[in-house]
């Protein structure tokens, strides 16, 4: 991956963090708002593999942690785990979202974002943040899931652009769409 | 080749995970100053960009609010609410001061709450994170705001500044689960710790010995004890329930914040820092 690709990716992640803090966090319902930050490590993991997924997750997480009054490093930890896990699965199976069925990308974004939020709450609780269990997950998870489903494709396209063309990967939904 | 790449990925992953866990441990432990400094640096770098986007997107938000004829009414209501709450706050502080006057005169070295300079700030964002009860205000280090300063408004204590950039600051509200405030019930000698539970939930008053003189409706103030993080005499809330559970080592007391934490259009930051 060239230096220009890294710069593009850093810029996209930075814009994502700022949009999360300035716009997305204000779209609240009962004081709960969407979280788009998880989509960046997911997209980076799918496009660039496990290592880039983890690095993107760590960078995005640390940047967001600087602007939130939550334990410093927790977002970075969850996003790193998420990016690495998705990247590893994609690498081992040669998966790509390119050319997949229209619903696969939003579904993947929604599912992984909801998983990330639940993991964030659980890890926070394990680290001693008892109030994390008091969050209304029945409302938060659908909010995060719906927003992620809507925004996964543009974010994946932006991350894909930053990496440049990648070929030789199999469509993620081949088996499913052949049913 | 693939194995080498995979091993490199794993090494990078392990380093990043360990770094994140170390940062979490530092931020939750006694070395929170290190992560606070890192956060301040990051916040200072990112905040100008955040400010620009906030400034650019605010008119759009106002447009939609105005279209529904909602923004003007809300703004006026918030200003009036702030005035009413300031008067209410002054009344409670005066009551506290009258009751404490004899003791304050007798003791030297206690700060006089009313003499603390303040900076008025507007709330520009609520709950930046889904997992923390917080507000973002439009005053930062350029106005003298610093980490640790108390924030009041809407009738009483609102919270404490936890992140500061040049022109904005993030305030942890007193109902956040991480909030801890040294408290005193009325003018009595009953003292404990007010803990937040979660956004929009009642506070709990802890470490009060069973059968202590605490009654429903009593006002709870900051106690301002030595090395306390808040000056003495700031009204926090009113006791809403008192119970003496059998065989318990402390009373079960809930407190409703005097500040209307749901409607914090404007707040005052007290330019007061805990004594070193």
mmCIF file with all atom_site columns, C-alpha atoms in Angstrom, chain A residues 14 18 21-23 25-26 31-33 35 48 51 54-55 58 62-63 65-74 77 80-81 84 91 117 120-121 127 129 131-132 134-135 137 140, chain B residues 5 8-10 12-13 16-17 19-21 23-24 27-28 35 39 42-43 46 49-50 53-54 57 124-125 127-132 134 162-163 170 172 177-178 197-199 201:
data_model
loop_
_atom_site.group_PDB
_atom_site.id
_atom_site.type_symbol
_atom_site.label_atom_id
_atom_site.label_alt_id
_atom_site.label_comp_id
_atom_site.label_asym_id
_atom_site.label_entity_id
_atom_site.label_seq_id
_atom_site.pdbx_PDB_ins_code
_atom_site.Cartn_x
_atom_site.Cartn_y
_atom_site.Cartn_z
_atom_site.occupancy
_atom_site.B_iso_or_equiv
_atom_site.pdbx_formal_charge
_atom_site.auth_seq_id
_atom_site.auth_comp_id
_atom_site.auth_asym_id
_atom_site.auth_atom_id
_atom_site.pdbx_PDB_model_num
ATOM 1  C CA . UNK A 1 14  ? -10.597 11.680  10.057 1.00 0.00 ? 14  UNK A CA 1
ATOM 2  C CA . UNK A 1 18  ? -15.589 14.448  12.682 1.00 0.00 ? 18  UNK A CA 1
ATOM 3  C CA . UNK A 1 21  ? -18.966 13.858  16.549 1.00 0.00 ? 21  UNK A CA 1
ATOM 4  C CA . UNK A 1 22  ? -20.550 16.847  14.819 1.00 0.00 ? 22  UNK A CA 1
ATOM 5  C CA . UNK A 1 23  ? -23.506 15.492  12.865 1.00 0.00 ? 23  UNK A CA 1
ATOM 6  C CA . UNK A 1 25  ? -24.144 12.353  17.435 1.00 0.00 ? 25  UNK A CA 1
ATOM 7  C CA . UNK A 1 26  ? -26.864 15.009  17.135 1.00 0.00 ? 26  UNK A CA 1
ATOM 8  C CA . UNK A 1 31  ? -30.531 10.570  23.828 1.00 0.00 ? 31  UNK A CA 1
ATOM 9  C CA . UNK A 1 32  ? -29.139 7.649   21.803 1.00 0.00 ? 32  UNK A CA 1
ATOM 10 C CA . UNK A 1 33  ? -27.515 8.195   18.429 1.00 0.00 ? 33  UNK A CA 1
ATOM 11 C CA . UNK A 1 35  ? -22.377 5.109   15.547 1.00 0.00 ? 35  UNK A CA 1
ATOM 12 C CA . UNK A 1 48  ? -7.150  -4.424  2.772  1.00 0.00 ? 48  UNK A CA 1
ATOM 13 C CA . UNK A 1 51  ? -3.570  -5.843  9.398  1.00 0.00 ? 51  UNK A CA 1
ATOM 14 C CA . UNK A 1 54  ? -6.735  -3.486  12.775 1.00 0.00 ? 54  UNK A CA 1
ATOM 15 C CA . UNK A 1 55  ? -4.638  -0.363  12.104 1.00 0.00 ? 55  UNK A CA 1
ATOM 16 C CA . UNK A 1 58  ? -7.036  1.590   16.192 1.00 0.00 ? 58  UNK A CA 1
ATOM 17 C CA . UNK A 1 62  ? -8.115  6.647   19.321 1.00 0.00 ? 62  UNK A CA 1
ATOM 18 C CA . UNK A 1 63  ? -9.285  9.734   17.419 1.00 0.00 ? 63  UNK A CA 1
ATOM 19 C CA . UNK A 1 65  ? -11.605 8.491   22.236 1.00 0.00 ? 65  UNK A CA 1
ATOM 20 C CA . UNK A 1 66  ? -9.941  11.924  22.286 1.00 0.00 ? 66  UNK A CA 1
ATOM 21 C CA . UNK A 1 67  ? -13.361 13.538  21.910 1.00 0.00 ? 67  UNK A CA 1
ATOM 22 C CA . UNK A 1 68  ? -15.452 11.386  24.248 1.00 0.00 ? 68  UNK A CA 1
ATOM 23 C CA . UNK A 1 69  ? -15.595 11.224  28.055 1.00 0.00 ? 69  UNK A CA 1
ATOM 24 C CA . UNK A 1 70  ? -15.391 7.433   28.064 1.00 0.00 ? 70  UNK A CA 1
ATOM 25 C CA . UNK A 1 71  ? -12.393 5.232   29.026 1.00 0.00 ? 71  UNK A CA 1
ATOM 26 C CA . UNK A 1 72  ? -9.527  6.262   26.754 1.00 0.00 ? 72  UNK A CA 1
ATOM 27 C CA . UNK A 1 73  ? -8.606  3.399   24.427 1.00 0.00 ? 73  UNK A CA 1
ATOM 28 C CA . UNK A 1 74  ? -11.844 1.405   24.677 1.00 0.00 ? 74  UNK A CA 1
ATOM 29 C CA . UNK A 1 77  ? -9.657  -1.740  21.368 1.00 0.00 ? 77  UNK A CA 1
ATOM 30 C CA . UNK A 1 80  ? -9.043  -3.019  16.378 1.00 0.00 ? 80  UNK A CA 1
ATOM 31 C CA . UNK A 1 81  ? -10.608 -6.370  17.277 1.00 0.00 ? 81  UNK A CA 1
ATOM 32 C CA . UNK A 1 84  ? -8.751  -7.674  12.506 1.00 0.00 ? 84  UNK A CA 1
ATOM 33 C CA . UNK A 1 91  ? -8.358  -12.949 3.766  1.00 0.00 ? 91  UNK A CA 1
ATOM 34 C CA . UNK A 1 117 ? -21.656 -1.697  20.190 1.00 0.00 ? 117 UNK A CA 1
ATOM 35 C CA . UNK A 1 120 ? -18.098 -2.090  23.628 1.00 0.00 ? 120 UNK A CA 1
ATOM 36 C CA . UNK A 1 121 ? -20.709 -2.252  26.385 1.00 0.00 ? 121 UNK A CA 1
ATOM 37 C CA . UNK A 1 127 ? -13.203 -2.883  32.786 1.00 0.00 ? 127 UNK A CA 1
ATOM 38 C CA . UNK A 1 129 ? -17.811 0.725   33.929 1.00 0.00 ? 129 UNK A CA 1
ATOM 39 C CA . UNK A 1 131 ? -23.159 2.101   33.999 1.00 0.00 ? 131 UNK A CA 1
ATOM 40 C CA . UNK A 1 132 ? -22.556 0.543   30.588 1.00 0.00 ? 132 UNK A CA 1
ATOM 41 C CA . UNK A 1 134 ? -27.752 0.577   32.072 1.00 0.00 ? 134 UNK A CA 1
ATOM 42 C CA . UNK A 1 135 ? -27.775 1.712   28.441 1.00 0.00 ? 135 UNK A CA 1
ATOM 43 C CA . UNK A 1 137 ? -29.611 -1.600  24.146 1.00 0.00 ? 137 UNK A CA 1
ATOM 44 C CA . UNK A 1 140 ? -29.510 1.610   20.755 1.00 0.00 ? 140 UNK A CA 1
ATOM 45 C CA . UNK B 2 5   ? 2.399   -11.795 6.097  1.00 0.00 ? 5   UNK B CA 1
ATOM 46 C CA . UNK B 2 8   ? 3.212   -9.687  10.643 1.00 0.00 ? 8   UNK B CA 1
ATOM 47 C CA . UNK B 2 9   ? -0.544  -9.047  10.829 1.00 0.00 ? 9   UNK B CA 1
ATOM 48 C CA . UNK B 2 10  ? -0.735  -10.940 14.080 1.00 0.00 ? 10  UNK B CA 1
ATOM 49 C CA . UNK B 2 12  ? 0.668   -5.670  14.549 1.00 0.00 ? 12  UNK B CA 1
ATOM 50 C CA . UNK B 2 13  ? -2.671  -6.770  15.962 1.00 0.00 ? 13  UNK B CA 1
ATOM 51 C CA . UNK B 2 16  ? -2.344  -2.515  18.919 1.00 0.00 ? 16  UNK B CA 1
ATOM 52 C CA . UNK B 2 17  ? -4.493  -4.524  21.337 1.00 0.00 ? 17  UNK B CA 1
ATOM 53 C CA . UNK B 2 19  ? -1.534  -0.549  23.464 1.00 0.00 ? 19  UNK B CA 1
ATOM 54 C CA . UNK B 2 20  ? -5.294  -0.079  23.730 1.00 0.00 ? 20  UNK B CA 1
ATOM 55 C CA . UNK B 2 21  ? -5.519  -2.153  26.922 1.00 0.00 ? 21  UNK B CA 1
ATOM 56 C CA . UNK B 2 23  ? -4.334  3.090   27.626 1.00 0.00 ? 23  UNK B CA 1
ATOM 57 C CA . UNK B 2 24  ? -7.598  1.865   29.181 1.00 0.00 ? 24  UNK B CA 1
ATOM 58 C CA . UNK B 2 27  ? -7.179  6.048   32.084 1.00 0.00 ? 27  UNK B CA 1
ATOM 59 C CA . UNK B 2 28  ? -9.039  4.070   34.739 1.00 0.00 ? 28  UNK B CA 1
ATOM 60 C CA . UNK B 2 35  ? -4.210  9.636   29.190 1.00 0.00 ? 35  UNK B CA 1
ATOM 61 C CA . UNK B 2 39  ? -6.642  13.197  25.152 1.00 0.00 ? 39  UNK B CA 1
ATOM 62 C CA . UNK B 2 42  ? -5.745  14.826  20.420 1.00 0.00 ? 42  UNK B CA 1
ATOM 63 C CA . UNK B 2 43  ? -8.667  17.040  21.299 1.00 0.00 ? 43  UNK B CA 1
ATOM 64 C CA . UNK B 2 46  ? -9.164  17.665  16.208 1.00 0.00 ? 46  UNK B CA 1
ATOM 65 C CA . UNK B 2 49  ? -11.906 20.816  12.561 1.00 0.00 ? 49  UNK B CA 1
ATOM 66 C CA . UNK B 2 50  ? -14.863 19.898  14.755 1.00 0.00 ? 50  UNK B CA 1
ATOM 67 C CA . UNK B 2 53  ? -17.941 21.568  10.870 1.00 0.00 ? 53  UNK B CA 1
ATOM 68 C CA . UNK B 2 54  ? -20.120 22.534  13.841 1.00 0.00 ? 54  UNK B CA 1
ATOM 69 C CA . UNK B 2 57  ? -23.758 22.601  10.070 1.00 0.00 ? 57  UNK B CA 1
ATOM 70 C CA . UNK B 2 124 ? -23.747 22.735  21.742 1.00 0.00 ? 124 UNK B CA 1
ATOM 71 C CA . UNK B 2 125 ? -24.119 18.984  21.987 1.00 0.00 ? 125 UNK B CA 1
ATOM 72 C CA . UNK B 2 127 ? -24.241 12.979  24.976 1.00 0.00 ? 127 UNK B CA 1
ATOM 73 C CA . UNK B 2 128 ? -21.306 12.818  22.577 1.00 0.00 ? 128 UNK B CA 1
ATOM 74 C CA . UNK B 2 129 ? -21.110 9.124   23.444 1.00 0.00 ? 129 UNK B CA 1
ATOM 75 C CA . UNK B 2 130 ? -23.989 6.692   23.900 1.00 0.00 ? 130 UNK B CA 1
ATOM 76 C CA . UNK B 2 131 ? -22.201 5.383   26.965 1.00 0.00 ? 131 UNK B CA 1
ATOM 77 C CA . UNK B 2 132 ? -21.645 8.591   28.934 1.00 0.00 ? 132 UNK B CA 1
ATOM 78 C CA . UNK B 2 134 ? -22.216 14.456  29.005 1.00 0.00 ? 134 UNK B CA 1
ATOM 79 C CA . UNK B 2 162 ? -13.379 16.416  31.671 1.00 0.00 ? 162 UNK B CA 1
ATOM 80 C CA . UNK B 2 163 ? -12.068 17.367  28.212 1.00 0.00 ? 163 UNK B CA 1
ATOM 81 C CA . UNK B 2 170 ? -16.895 18.363  27.447 1.00 0.00 ? 170 UNK B CA 1
ATOM 82 C CA . UNK B 2 172 ? -19.395 14.914  32.564 1.00 0.00 ? 172 UNK B CA 1
ATOM 83 C CA . UNK B 2 177 ? -21.946 6.476   36.130 1.00 0.00 ? 177 UNK B CA 1
ATOM 84 C CA . UNK B 2 178 ? -18.398 7.768   36.604 1.00 0.00 ? 178 UNK B CA 1
ATOM 85 C CA . UNK B 2 197 ? -25.968 5.809   37.891 1.00 0.00 ? 197 UNK B CA 1
ATOM 86 C CA . UNK B 2 198 ? -26.751 6.440   34.258 1.00 0.00 ? 198 UNK B CA 1
ATOM 87 C CA . UNK B 2 199 ? -28.140 9.178   32.035 1.00 0.00 ? 199 UNK B CA 1
ATOM 88 C CA . UNK B 2 201 ? -31.571 8.266   36.350 1.00 0.00 ? 201 UNK B CA 1
#
